Coordinates of C-alpha atoms in Angstrom, one line a residue:
Chain A
X1 CA 68.6 107.4 81.2
X2 CA 72.3 107.4 80.9
X3 CA 73.9 109.6 78.3
X4 CA 77.1 108.5 76.7
X5 CA 79.2 111.0 74.8
X6 CA 81.2 110.1 71.7
X7 CA 84.4 111.8 70.9
X8 CA 84.1 113.7 67.6
X9 CA 86.9 112.9 65.2
X10 CA 86.8 113.6 61.5
X11 CA 88.0 110.4 60.1
X12 CA 88.0 109.8 56.4
X13 CA 86.5 106.4 56.5
X14 CA 85.4 106.3 52.9
X15 CA 88.8 107.4 51.7
X16 CA 90.3 104.4 53.2
X17 CA 87.7 101.8 52.5
X18 CA 89.4 99.2 50.4
X19 CA 87.7 95.9 49.9
X20 CA 84.2 96.5 51.2
X21 CA 83.1 93.3 52.7
X22 CA 79.5 92.3 53.0
X23 CA 78.1 89.7 55.3
X24 CA 76.6 86.5 54.1
X25 CA 75.0 84.1 56.6
X26 CA 75.8 80.6 55.4
X27 CA 74.3 78.6 58.3
X28 CA 72.0 79.4 61.2
X29 CA 70.6 77.8 64.3
X30 CA 67.4 75.7 64.5
X31 CA 65.5 77.8 67.0
X32 CA 66.7 81.4 66.9
X33 CA 65.2 83.9 69.4
X34 CA 62.5 86.0 67.7
X35 CA 63.2 89.7 68.0
X36 CA 61.4 92.7 66.5
X37 CA 63.6 95.6 65.5
X38 CA 61.4 98.5 64.5
X39 CA 63.0 100.9 61.9
X40 CA 64.3 103.8 63.9
X41 CA 62.6 107.2 63.1
X42 CA 64.9 110.0 61.8
X43 CA 63.6 113.3 62.9
X44 CA 66.2 115.5 61.2
X45 CA 66.6 116.8 57.6
X46 CA 68.1 114.9 54.7
X47 CA 69.0 111.2 54.7
X48 CA 71.3 109.5 57.1
X49 CA 74.3 107.7 55.7
X50 CA 73.9 104.7 58.1
X51 CA 70.8 102.6 58.9
X52 CA 71.2 102.0 62.7
X53 CA 68.4 99.5 63.1
X54 CA 69.7 97.6 60.1
X55 CA 73.2 97.5 61.7
X56 CA 71.7 96.0 64.9
X57 CA 69.7 93.5 62.9
X58 CA 72.7 92.4 60.9
X59 CA 74.8 92.0 64.1
X60 CA 72.3 89.9 65.9
X61 CA 71.3 87.7 63.0
X62 CA 74.8 86.9 61.8
X63 CA 75.9 85.5 65.2
X64 CA 72.9 83.1 64.7
X65 CA 71.0 83.2 68.0
X66 CA 68.4 85.7 66.7
X67 CA 65.8 85.9 64.0
X68 CA 64.6 89.4 63.2
X69 CA 61.0 90.0 62.2
X70 CA 60.5 91.6 58.8
X71 CA 59.2 95.2 59.3
X72 CA 56.6 94.4 56.6
X73 CA 54.9 92.0 59.0
X74 CA 54.8 94.4 62.0
X75 CA 51.3 95.5 63.2
X76 CA 52.6 98.9 64.5
X77 CA 55.8 100.9 64.2
X78 CA 56.6 102.4 67.6
X79 CA 59.6 104.6 68.1
X80 CA 59.4 105.0 71.8
X81 CA 57.9 103.4 74.9
X82 CA 54.5 105.2 75.0
X83 CA 53.8 103.9 71.5
X84 CA 54.5 100.3 72.4
X85 CA 51.6 97.8 72.7
X86 CA 52.9 94.5 73.9
X87 CA 49.8 92.7 72.5
X88 CA 50.9 93.7 68.9
X89 CA 54.2 91.8 69.5
X90 CA 52.8 88.8 71.4
X91 CA 50.5 87.9 68.6
X92 CA 53.5 87.8 66.3
X93 CA 55.3 85.5 68.8
X94 CA 58.1 87.9 69.4
X95 CA 60.2 87.6 72.6
X96 CA 62.0 90.9 72.4
X97 CA 61.4 94.4 70.9
X98 CA 63.8 97.2 70.1
X99 CA 62.6 100.6 69.2
X100 CA 64.4 103.9 68.7
X101 CA 64.6 107.3 67.1
X102 CA 67.4 109.5 65.8
X103 CA 67.5 113.3 66.0
X104 CA 69.9 116.2 65.8
X105 CA 71.5 117.0 69.1
X106 CA 70.4 120.5 69.9
X107 CA 72.8 123.2 68.9
X108 CA 75.5 120.9 67.3
X109 CA 76.4 118.8 64.3
X110 CA 76.0 115.7 66.4
X111 CA 73.1 113.2 66.3
X112 CA 71.5 111.4 69.2
X113 CA 70.1 107.9 69.0
X114 CA 67.5 107.1 71.6
X115 CA 66.7 103.4 71.9
X116 CA 64.6 101.2 74.2
X117 CA 64.6 97.5 74.6
X118 CA 61.7 95.4 75.9
X119 CA 61.0 91.9 77.1
X120 CA 57.6 91.2 75.5
X121 CA 56.6 88.2 77.7
X122 CA 57.3 90.1 80.9
X123 CA 56.1 93.4 79.5
X124 CA 59.3 94.9 80.9
X125 CA 61.7 97.6 79.6
X126 CA 65.2 96.0 79.9
X127 CA 67.3 99.0 78.7
X128 CA 67.1 102.4 77.3
X129 CA 69.5 105.2 76.7
X130 CA 70.5 108.1 74.4
X131 CA 73.8 107.7 72.6
X132 CA 75.3 110.9 71.0
X133 CA 77.9 111.1 68.3
X134 CA 78.8 112.4 64.9
X135 CA 77.0 111.0 61.8
X136 CA 80.1 108.9 61.0
X137 CA 79.8 107.2 64.4
X138 CA 76.3 105.9 63.8
X139 CA 77.8 102.6 62.9
X140 CA 79.6 102.4 66.3
X141 CA 76.3 103.4 68.0
X142 CA 74.5 100.6 66.3
X143 CA 77.1 98.1 67.3
X144 CA 77.0 99.4 70.9
X145 CA 73.2 98.8 71.0
X146 CA 73.8 95.3 69.6
X147 CA 76.2 94.7 72.5
X148 CA 73.5 95.8 75.1
X149 CA 70.8 93.6 73.5
X150 CA 73.1 90.6 73.1
X151 CA 74.3 90.7 76.7
X152 CA 70.8 91.2 78.2
X153 CA 69.4 88.2 76.3
X154 CA 72.4 85.7 76.2
X155 CA 74.3 86.8 79.4
X156 CA 77.4 86.9 77.3
X157 CA 79.2 90.2 76.6
X158 CA 78.8 91.3 73.0
X159 CA 81.8 91.6 70.7
X160 CA 80.1 93.8 68.1
X161 CA 82.4 96.8 68.7
X162 CA 85.6 94.7 68.2
X163 CA 87.7 94.8 65.1
X164 CA 89.8 92.4 62.9
X165 CA 93.2 92.6 61.3
X166 CA 93.8 90.5 58.1
X167 CA 96.2 90.3 55.1
X168 CA 95.1 90.9 51.5
X169 CA 97.2 90.0 48.5
X170 CA 96.3 91.2 45.1
X171 CA 97.7 91.3 41.6
X172 CA 98.3 94.9 40.6
X173 CA 97.8 96.2 37.1
X174 CA 101.5 95.7 36.4
X175 CA 101.2 92.0 37.3
X176 CA 103.1 92.5 40.6
X177 CA 101.6 91.2 43.8
X178 CA 100.7 93.8 46.4
X179 CA 100.3 92.9 50.0
X180 CA 98.2 94.9 52.5
X181 CA 97.7 94.7 56.2
X182 CA 94.1 95.9 56.8
X183 CA 92.0 96.6 59.9
X184 CA 88.2 96.6 59.8
X185 CA 85.2 96.3 62.1
X186 CA 84.5 92.7 63.1
X187 CA 82.0 92.4 60.2
X188 CA 84.5 93.6 57.7
X189 CA 83.1 97.1 57.3
X190 CA 85.1 100.3 57.3
X191 CA 88.4 98.6 56.2
X192 CA 91.5 100.7 56.5
X193 CA 95.0 100.0 55.1
X194 CA 97.6 99.9 57.9
X195 CA 100.6 98.8 55.7
X196 CA 101.1 98.2 52.0
X197 CA 104.1 96.5 50.5
X198 CA 105.4 94.7 47.4
X199 CA 106.8 92.1 49.8
X200 CA 104.8 89.6 51.9
X201 CA 103.2 90.6 55.2
X202 CA 102.2 87.9 57.6
X203 CA 101.0 87.0 61.1
X204 CA 99.2 90.1 62.3
X205 CA 98.4 90.1 66.1
X206 CA 97.0 92.5 68.6
X207 CA 98.4 93.7 71.9
X208 CA 96.2 92.8 74.8
X209 CA 94.8 96.4 75.1
X210 CA 94.2 96.7 71.4
X211 CA 96.4 99.8 71.0
X212 CA 99.3 98.1 69.2
X213 CA 99.8 95.4 66.6
X214 CA 102.7 93.1 65.6
X215 CA 103.3 91.5 62.3
X216 CA 105.9 90.1 60.0
X217 CA 107.0 92.1 57.0
X218 CA 109.5 91.1 54.3
X219 CA 110.0 94.7 53.3
X220 CA 113.8 94.4 53.8
X221 CA 113.6 91.2 51.6
X222 CA 113.9 89.2 54.8
X223 CA 111.1 88.3 57.3
X224 CA 111.4 90.6 60.3
X225 CA 109.0 91.4 63.2
X226 CA 107.5 94.9 63.5
X227 CA 105.1 96.6 66.0
X228 CA 102.9 99.5 65.0
X229 CA 100.8 101.8 67.1
X230 CA 97.2 102.0 65.8
X231 CA 96.6 105.6 66.8
X232 CA 99.9 107.2 65.7
X233 CA 101.0 104.7 63.0
X234 CA 104.4 104.7 64.6
X235 CA 106.4 101.6 63.7
X236 CA 109.3 99.8 65.3
X237 CA 111.4 96.9 64.0
X238 CA 111.6 94.5 66.8
X239 CA 113.9 91.8 65.4
X240 CA 116.8 91.4 63.0
X241 CA 118.0 87.9 63.7
X242 CA 119.4 85.7 60.9
X243 CA 116.9 83.4 59.1
X244 CA 113.2 83.2 60.0
X245 CA 111.7 85.8 62.4
X246 CA 108.0 85.1 62.6
X247 CA 104.8 84.5 64.5
X248 CA 104.8 87.4 67.0
X249 CA 102.2 87.0 69.8
X250 CA 101.8 89.3 72.7
X251 CA 101.9 88.0 76.2
X252 CA 98.6 88.5 78.2
X253 CA 100.3 91.3 80.2
X254 CA 101.6 93.0 77.1
X255 CA 105.2 93.1 78.2
X256 CA 106.7 90.3 76.0
X257 CA 106.4 88.9 72.5
X258 CA 106.5 85.2 71.9
X259 CA 108.1 84.6 68.4
X260 CA 109.7 82.0 66.2
X261 CA 113.4 82.4 65.3
X262 CA 115.5 80.0 63.3
X263 CA 118.8 81.8 64.1
X264 CA 120.2 78.7 65.8
X265 CA 119.5 76.3 62.9
X266 CA 115.9 75.3 63.1
X267 CA 112.7 77.2 64.0
X268 CA 112.3 77.4 67.8
X269 CA 110.0 79.4 70.1
X270 CA 111.5 82.4 71.9
X271 CA 110.2 85.2 74.1
X272 CA 111.5 88.7 73.8
X273 CA 111.0 91.3 76.5
X274 CA 109.7 94.5 74.9
X275 CA 111.3 96.8 77.4
X276 CA 114.8 95.5 77.7
X277 CA 114.9 93.3 74.6
X278 CA 116.0 90.3 76.6
X279 CA 115.5 87.1 74.7
X280 CA 114.6 83.8 76.3
X281 CA 114.7 80.6 74.4
X282 CA 111.7 78.4 75.1
X283 CA 112.0 75.4 72.9
X284 CA 115.3 73.7 71.8
X285 CA 114.8 71.0 69.2
X286 CA 116.1 70.4 65.7
X287 CA 112.6 69.9 64.3
X288 CA 110.3 72.7 63.4
X289 CA 108.7 74.4 66.4
X290 CA 106.4 77.3 65.5
X291 CA 102.9 78.9 66.0
X292 CA 103.3 80.0 69.6
X293 CA 100.2 80.9 71.6
X294 CA 100.1 82.0 75.3
X295 CA 98.2 80.3 78.0
X296 CA 95.8 82.6 79.8
X297 CA 98.1 83.1 82.8
X298 CA 101.1 83.9 80.6
X299 CA 103.2 81.2 82.1
X300 CA 103.2 78.6 79.3
X301 CA 103.1 78.5 75.6
X302 CA 101.2 76.2 73.3
X303 CA 103.1 75.5 70.0
X304 CA 103.3 73.2 67.0
X305 CA 106.2 70.9 66.4
X306 CA 106.9 68.2 63.9
X307 CA 109.4 66.5 66.2
X308 CA 107.5 63.2 65.8
X309 CA 107.5 63.5 62.0
X310 CA 104.2 65.3 61.6
X311 CA 102.9 68.5 63.1
X312 CA 101.3 68.0 66.6
X313 CA 100.5 70.5 69.4
X314 CA 102.6 70.8 72.6
X315 CA 102.7 73.0 75.6
X316 CA 105.6 74.0 77.8
X317 CA 106.3 76.5 80.5
X318 CA 108.4 79.5 79.6
X319 CA 111.8 79.0 81.2
X320 CA 111.3 75.2 81.9
X321 CA 113.7 72.6 80.7
X322 CA 113.3 71.7 77.1
X323 CA 112.6 68.1 78.2
X324 CA 109.5 69.3 80.1
X325 CA 107.2 69.3 77.2
X326 CA 103.6 68.1 77.3
X327 CA 102.0 66.8 74.1
X328 CA 98.4 67.9 73.7
X329 CA 97.3 66.2 70.5
X330 CA 97.5 62.5 69.4
X331 CA 94.6 61.3 67.3
X332 CA 95.2 63.4 64.2
X333 CA 97.6 63.1 61.3
X334 CA 98.4 66.8 61.6
X335 CA 97.2 69.1 64.4
X336 CA 98.4 72.7 64.1
X337 CA 98.0 76.3 65.2
X338 CA 96.6 75.5 68.7
X339 CA 95.1 78.3 70.8
X340 CA 93.1 78.1 74.0
X341 CA 89.6 79.6 74.2
X342 CA 89.0 82.0 77.1
X343 CA 87.8 79.0 79.2
X344 CA 91.3 77.6 79.2
X345 CA 90.0 74.1 78.6
X346 CA 89.0 74.1 75.0
X347 CA 91.7 74.5 72.4
X348 CA 90.9 75.6 68.8
X349 CA 93.3 74.2 66.2
X350 CA 93.7 73.3 62.5
X351 CA 93.2 69.6 62.0
X352 CA 94.1 67.2 59.3
X353 CA 92.5 63.9 60.4
X354 CA 94.3 61.4 58.3
X355 CA 97.0 61.1 55.7
X356 CA 94.4 59.9 53.2
X357 CA 92.0 62.9 53.5
X358 CA 93.9 66.0 52.6
X359 CA 91.4 68.4 54.4
X360 CA 92.5 71.0 56.8
X361 CA 89.6 72.0 59.1
X362 CA 89.0 74.1 62.2
X363 CA 88.3 72.0 65.3
X364 CA 88.1 72.4 69.1
X365 CA 89.7 69.9 71.5
X366 CA 88.6 69.7 75.1
X367 CA 91.9 68.8 76.8
X368 CA 90.1 67.4 79.8
X369 CA 87.5 65.2 78.1
X370 CA 89.6 64.8 74.9
X371 CA 86.4 65.4 72.9
X372 CA 87.0 66.9 69.5
X373 CA 84.4 68.9 67.7
X374 CA 85.2 69.7 64.0
X375 CA 83.6 73.1 63.2
X376 CA 84.1 73.4 59.5
X377 CA 83.6 71.2 56.5
X378 CA 85.7 72.9 53.9
X379 CA 89.2 71.7 53.0
X380 CA 91.7 74.6 53.2
X381 CA 90.7 76.2 56.5
X382 CA 93.5 77.8 58.6
X383 CA 94.4 80.7 60.9
X384 CA 91.6 80.4 63.5
X385 CA 91.1 83.5 65.7
X386 CA 88.8 83.6 68.6
X387 CA 86.4 86.5 69.4
X388 CA 87.2 88.0 72.8
X389 CA 83.9 86.8 74.3
X390 CA 84.7 83.3 73.1
X391 CA 81.5 83.0 71.1
X392 CA 82.9 82.8 67.5
X393 CA 86.0 81.8 65.6
X394 CA 87.0 83.6 62.5
X395 CA 89.3 81.7 60.0
X396 CA 90.6 81.8 56.5
X397 CA 89.3 79.5 53.8
X398 CA 89.0 79.3 50.0
X399 CA 85.9 80.1 48.1
X400 CA 85.8 80.1 44.3
X401 CA 89.5 79.9 44.3
X402 CA 90.0 83.0 46.4
X403 CA 90.9 83.5 50.0
X404 CA 88.0 84.6 52.1
X405 CA 87.3 85.0 55.8
X406 CA 84.6 82.9 57.5
X407 CA 83.3 82.9 61.1
X408 CA 81.8 80.0 62.9
X409 CA 80.1 79.8 66.3
X410 CA 81.9 77.9 69.0
X411 CA 79.3 75.1 68.8
X412 CA 79.6 75.0 65.0
X413 CA 75.9 75.8 64.5
X414 CA 76.3 79.3 63.0
X415 CA 78.5 80.4 60.1
X416 CA 78.9 83.7 58.3
X417 CA 81.3 84.8 55.6
X418 CA 82.9 88.1 54.9
X419 CA 83.5 88.0 51.1
X420 CA 85.8 90.7 49.8
X421 CA 85.4 92.2 46.4
X422 CA 89.1 91.8 45.4
X423 CA 92.2 89.9 46.2
X424 CA 93.0 87.0 48.5
X425 CA 92.0 87.7 52.1
X426 CA 93.6 85.7 54.9
X427 CA 95.1 85.5 58.5
X428 CA 92.2 87.1 60.4
X429 CA 93.2 88.3 63.9
X430 CA 90.2 89.2 66.1
X431 CA 90.9 92.2 68.5
X432 CA 90.5 92.1 72.2
X433 CA 87.7 94.2 73.8
X434 CA 88.8 97.8 73.6
X435 CA 87.6 98.9 77.0
Chain B
X1 CA 86.3 103.4 76.7
X2 CA 84.4 103.4 73.5
X3 CA 86.0 106.5 72.3
X4 CA 89.4 105.2 72.1
X5 CA 88.8 102.9 69.1
X6 CA 87.9 105.9 66.9
X7 CA 91.2 107.6 67.4
X8 CA 93.2 106.4 64.4
X9 CA 95.1 108.5 62.1
X10 CA 93.6 107.0 59.1
X11 CA 95.8 105.7 56.4
X12 CA 98.9 107.5 57.6
X13 CA 101.1 104.6 58.3
X14 CA 101.9 103.1 55.0
X15 CA 105.4 101.9 55.1
X16 CA 107.1 104.7 57.1
X17 CA 110.4 102.9 58.0
X18 CA 110.5 101.2 54.7
X19 CA 112.9 102.9 52.3
X20 CA 114.0 99.8 50.5
X21 CA 110.7 98.1 50.0
X22 CA 110.1 99.4 46.5
X23 CA 113.5 98.7 45.1
X24 CA 113.8 95.8 42.8
X25 CA 114.8 92.5 44.5
X26 CA 116.9 91.2 41.7
X27 CA 113.9 89.3 40.4
X28 CA 113.3 87.6 43.7
X29 CA 110.2 85.5 43.5
X30 CA 109.3 86.7 40.1
X31 CA 110.2 83.5 38.4
X32 CA 113.4 84.8 36.8
X33 CA 114.6 81.3 36.0
X34 CA 117.5 82.2 33.8
X35 CA 120.5 83.4 35.7
X36 CA 123.0 81.5 33.6
X37 CA 126.6 82.8 33.7
X38 CA 126.6 84.4 30.3
X39 CA 130.3 83.8 29.7
X40 CA 131.0 84.7 26.1
X41 CA 130.7 81.1 24.9
X42 CA 130.1 82.3 21.3
X43 CA 133.5 83.8 21.2
X44 CA 134.5 81.3 18.6
X45 CA 136.1 78.7 20.9
X46 CA 134.7 75.1 20.8
X47 CA 133.0 74.1 24.0
X48 CA 133.9 70.8 25.6
X49 CA 131.1 68.4 26.4
X50 CA 131.7 69.1 30.0
X51 CA 131.3 72.9 29.5
X52 CA 128.1 72.4 27.7
X53 CA 126.8 70.2 30.4
X54 CA 127.8 72.8 33.1
X55 CA 126.1 75.6 31.2
X56 CA 122.9 73.7 30.8
X57 CA 123.0 72.7 34.5
X58 CA 123.5 76.3 35.6
X59 CA 120.4 77.4 33.6
X60 CA 118.3 75.2 35.8
X61 CA 117.6 77.5 38.8
X62 CA 114.3 76.1 40.1
X63 CA 114.1 72.8 42.0
X64 CA 110.8 71.1 42.8
X65 CA 109.8 69.1 45.8
X66 CA 107.3 66.4 46.8
X67 CA 104.5 67.3 49.2
X68 CA 105.6 67.7 52.7
X69 CA 109.1 66.6 51.8
X70 CA 112.1 68.8 52.5
X71 CA 114.8 66.8 50.6
X72 CA 115.5 67.8 47.0
X73 CA 115.0 65.2 44.3
X74 CA 117.9 62.8 43.7
X75 CA 117.7 63.7 40.0
X76 CA 118.7 67.3 40.8
X77 CA 121.9 66.2 42.6
X78 CA 124.2 66.6 39.6
X79 CA 122.7 69.9 38.6
X80 CA 123.2 71.3 42.1
X81 CA 126.8 70.1 42.1
X82 CA 127.5 72.2 39.0
X83 CA 126.0 75.2 40.9
X84 CA 128.3 74.5 43.8
X85 CA 131.4 74.2 41.6
X86 CA 130.4 77.4 39.8
X87 CA 130.3 79.2 43.2
X88 CA 133.6 77.7 44.2
X89 CA 135.2 78.9 41.0
X90 CA 133.7 82.4 41.3
X91 CA 134.2 83.4 44.9
X92 CA 132.7 86.9 44.3
X93 CA 129.5 85.4 43.2
X94 CA 126.5 85.7 45.6
X95 CA 123.2 83.8 45.4
X96 CA 120.0 83.7 47.3
X97 CA 118.1 80.4 47.9
X98 CA 114.4 81.2 48.1
X99 CA 112.4 78.3 49.6
X100 CA 108.6 77.9 48.9
X101 CA 105.8 75.6 49.9
X102 CA 102.3 74.9 48.5
X103 CA 99.3 76.4 50.3
X104 CA 98.2 73.2 52.2
X105 CA 98.9 73.2 55.9
X106 CA 99.3 76.3 58.0
X107 CA 101.2 79.4 56.8
X108 CA 103.8 79.3 59.7
X109 CA 104.5 75.7 59.1
X110 CA 105.0 76.3 55.4
X111 CA 107.4 79.2 56.2
X112 CA 109.5 76.7 58.2
X113 CA 109.1 74.0 55.5
X114 CA 110.4 76.5 52.8
X115 CA 113.4 77.2 54.9
X116 CA 114.1 73.5 55.5
X117 CA 114.0 72.9 51.8
X118 CA 116.4 75.8 51.1
X119 CA 118.7 74.7 53.8
X120 CA 118.9 71.2 52.3
X121 CA 120.2 72.7 49.1
X122 CA 122.4 75.1 51.0
X123 CA 124.2 72.3 52.8
X124 CA 124.6 70.4 49.6
X125 CA 126.2 73.4 47.9
X126 CA 128.6 73.9 50.7
X127 CA 129.6 70.2 50.8
X128 CA 130.4 70.6 47.1
X129 CA 132.6 73.6 47.4
X130 CA 130.5 76.7 47.8
X131 CA 131.3 79.1 50.7
X132 CA 128.6 79.8 53.3
X133 CA 129.2 83.5 52.8
X134 CA 128.2 83.3 49.2
X135 CA 124.7 82.1 49.9
X136 CA 121.7 83.8 51.6
X137 CA 118.7 81.7 52.5
X138 CA 115.1 83.1 52.7
X139 CA 111.8 81.3 53.0
X140 CA 108.6 82.7 51.6
X141 CA 106.5 79.8 52.7
X142 CA 103.3 79.8 50.8
X143 CA 103.3 83.6 50.4
X144 CA 104.7 83.8 46.8
X145 CA 103.1 81.0 44.8
X146 CA 104.5 80.5 41.3
X147 CA 101.0 79.4 40.1
X148 CA 97.7 80.0 41.8
X149 CA 94.9 77.4 42.0
X150 CA 93.8 74.5 44.2
X151 CA 95.1 71.6 42.2
X152 CA 98.2 69.4 42.2
X153 CA 99.5 70.9 39.0
X154 CA 99.7 74.3 40.8
X155 CA 100.9 72.8 44.1
X156 CA 103.7 70.9 42.5
X157 CA 105.0 74.1 40.8
X158 CA 104.9 76.0 44.2
X159 CA 106.9 73.5 46.2
X160 CA 110.3 74.8 45.1
X161 CA 113.6 76.4 45.9
X162 CA 114.8 79.0 43.5
X163 CA 118.4 80.0 43.0
X164 CA 118.5 83.8 42.5
X165 CA 121.6 85.7 41.6
X166 CA 122.4 88.7 43.9

């Protein structure tokens, strides 16, 4: 068994928790994989603040591929390998079994979580380890176990230890609007405020290693781009050009920021080097060019332009002649906010099909086959952000008149919602993998 | 690896570089529609028809737009001309044009659309005598709606440019 150590940090999670979001599965798959997750035994004193097996169950169910057996229907409640009888699970038509127990780590304040994961049909132990951490890290340990289970079953790396950024706006008691930039686990738990302002905050985005973020803040009364280090909180104002400064997006190598500036009259795409501040103009057109997104190789940028009268998505190489533009979308009234999935072929975007139907939906266009799959059926969907494993897309929509965050699987079959208790939530930005 | 994501300084980074964020913005975005030049009209003198018309025009500081349209309404042309002449006559006067959009369409496009609307009015004011240096333009896109709600009555109030005195 491999033992992984967790750094102990006293972090005041609860003090920072703002809008506690809770998951609601709105749509699942037809034939989910049956998995039995036995409640983990707690061998210490008192009550644990986190329910590790429940965290794993929530993770696996909300991405849709799994259906967890209710503990009330289990014939036995094993906590380790020697208590497992495969027959008990085969009669219940389960494919996989997860068992575990939690105890105090000897001679410390830490806890250790031992888990084991089995393939029922092959009567085989697929994984097992002991994860050690503080009580406040039990949630991370749960997500880590979910990653292991998810990857063993689906072959795809799990994104359960990733995080999201998003913006909340809320009316304060005095009637003023307060804007917050928040960071939370991918499922909305453990929200922390990174920035609060009486002026709008927009367009949060992650650096490729997840250590820094960039965003637009109107705190000087004008939209300007800032970066902020997550660990230290250190901020840096990156731009102070006249007019619009917006849409900062890190290049895949982390050395440059693509952005939108209208200093020369109309919004155009620029790239600024973060070390020497050199600025390269990418697009040069009197129409609106905005919403830059990098190609995977960092050589070209996908962007939106209304140069034909309505927003469509284009691509061009950084440093190429401004005539050398490739148009990627044609068969929509408006196509906006394009971004390639990790496969480099499918492009998620916001789509308004026709002038007559005023619905903005999240769709995926395969730029080789030109096949379009519309993933959502609500009408004000925007700001799609892709999980680093490419399995799900989080986006902003409206529910009951308020802004909420929804996520949909890449095939459109599974949806879940992160409803917040207060305010308008929007502009989700899914983090990269942190390691 | 896994450890690094836990290393935040929780909550410590709220607006460090931000000294001016809490200061009042001269009513920016808060719907302060009345920025009329409060010349002491009640000083006993009789106002001419033209002066009355000018004062009434200067009281209109919010201009509404059609969906996805950046040009101001032809009906607002005369009113905006009065604003331009007022700026020309008062070279020390400074205004801010705040452009806004409704929430349909993406946020970045709406930010650009708000600027395009404000620039349309900016150019018209300059053509009619205002100096470029008197006018600051800022777009809030869909970030500061005048009215919330997902119906045309709210949308039509949010597609606007506001003239705010500085």
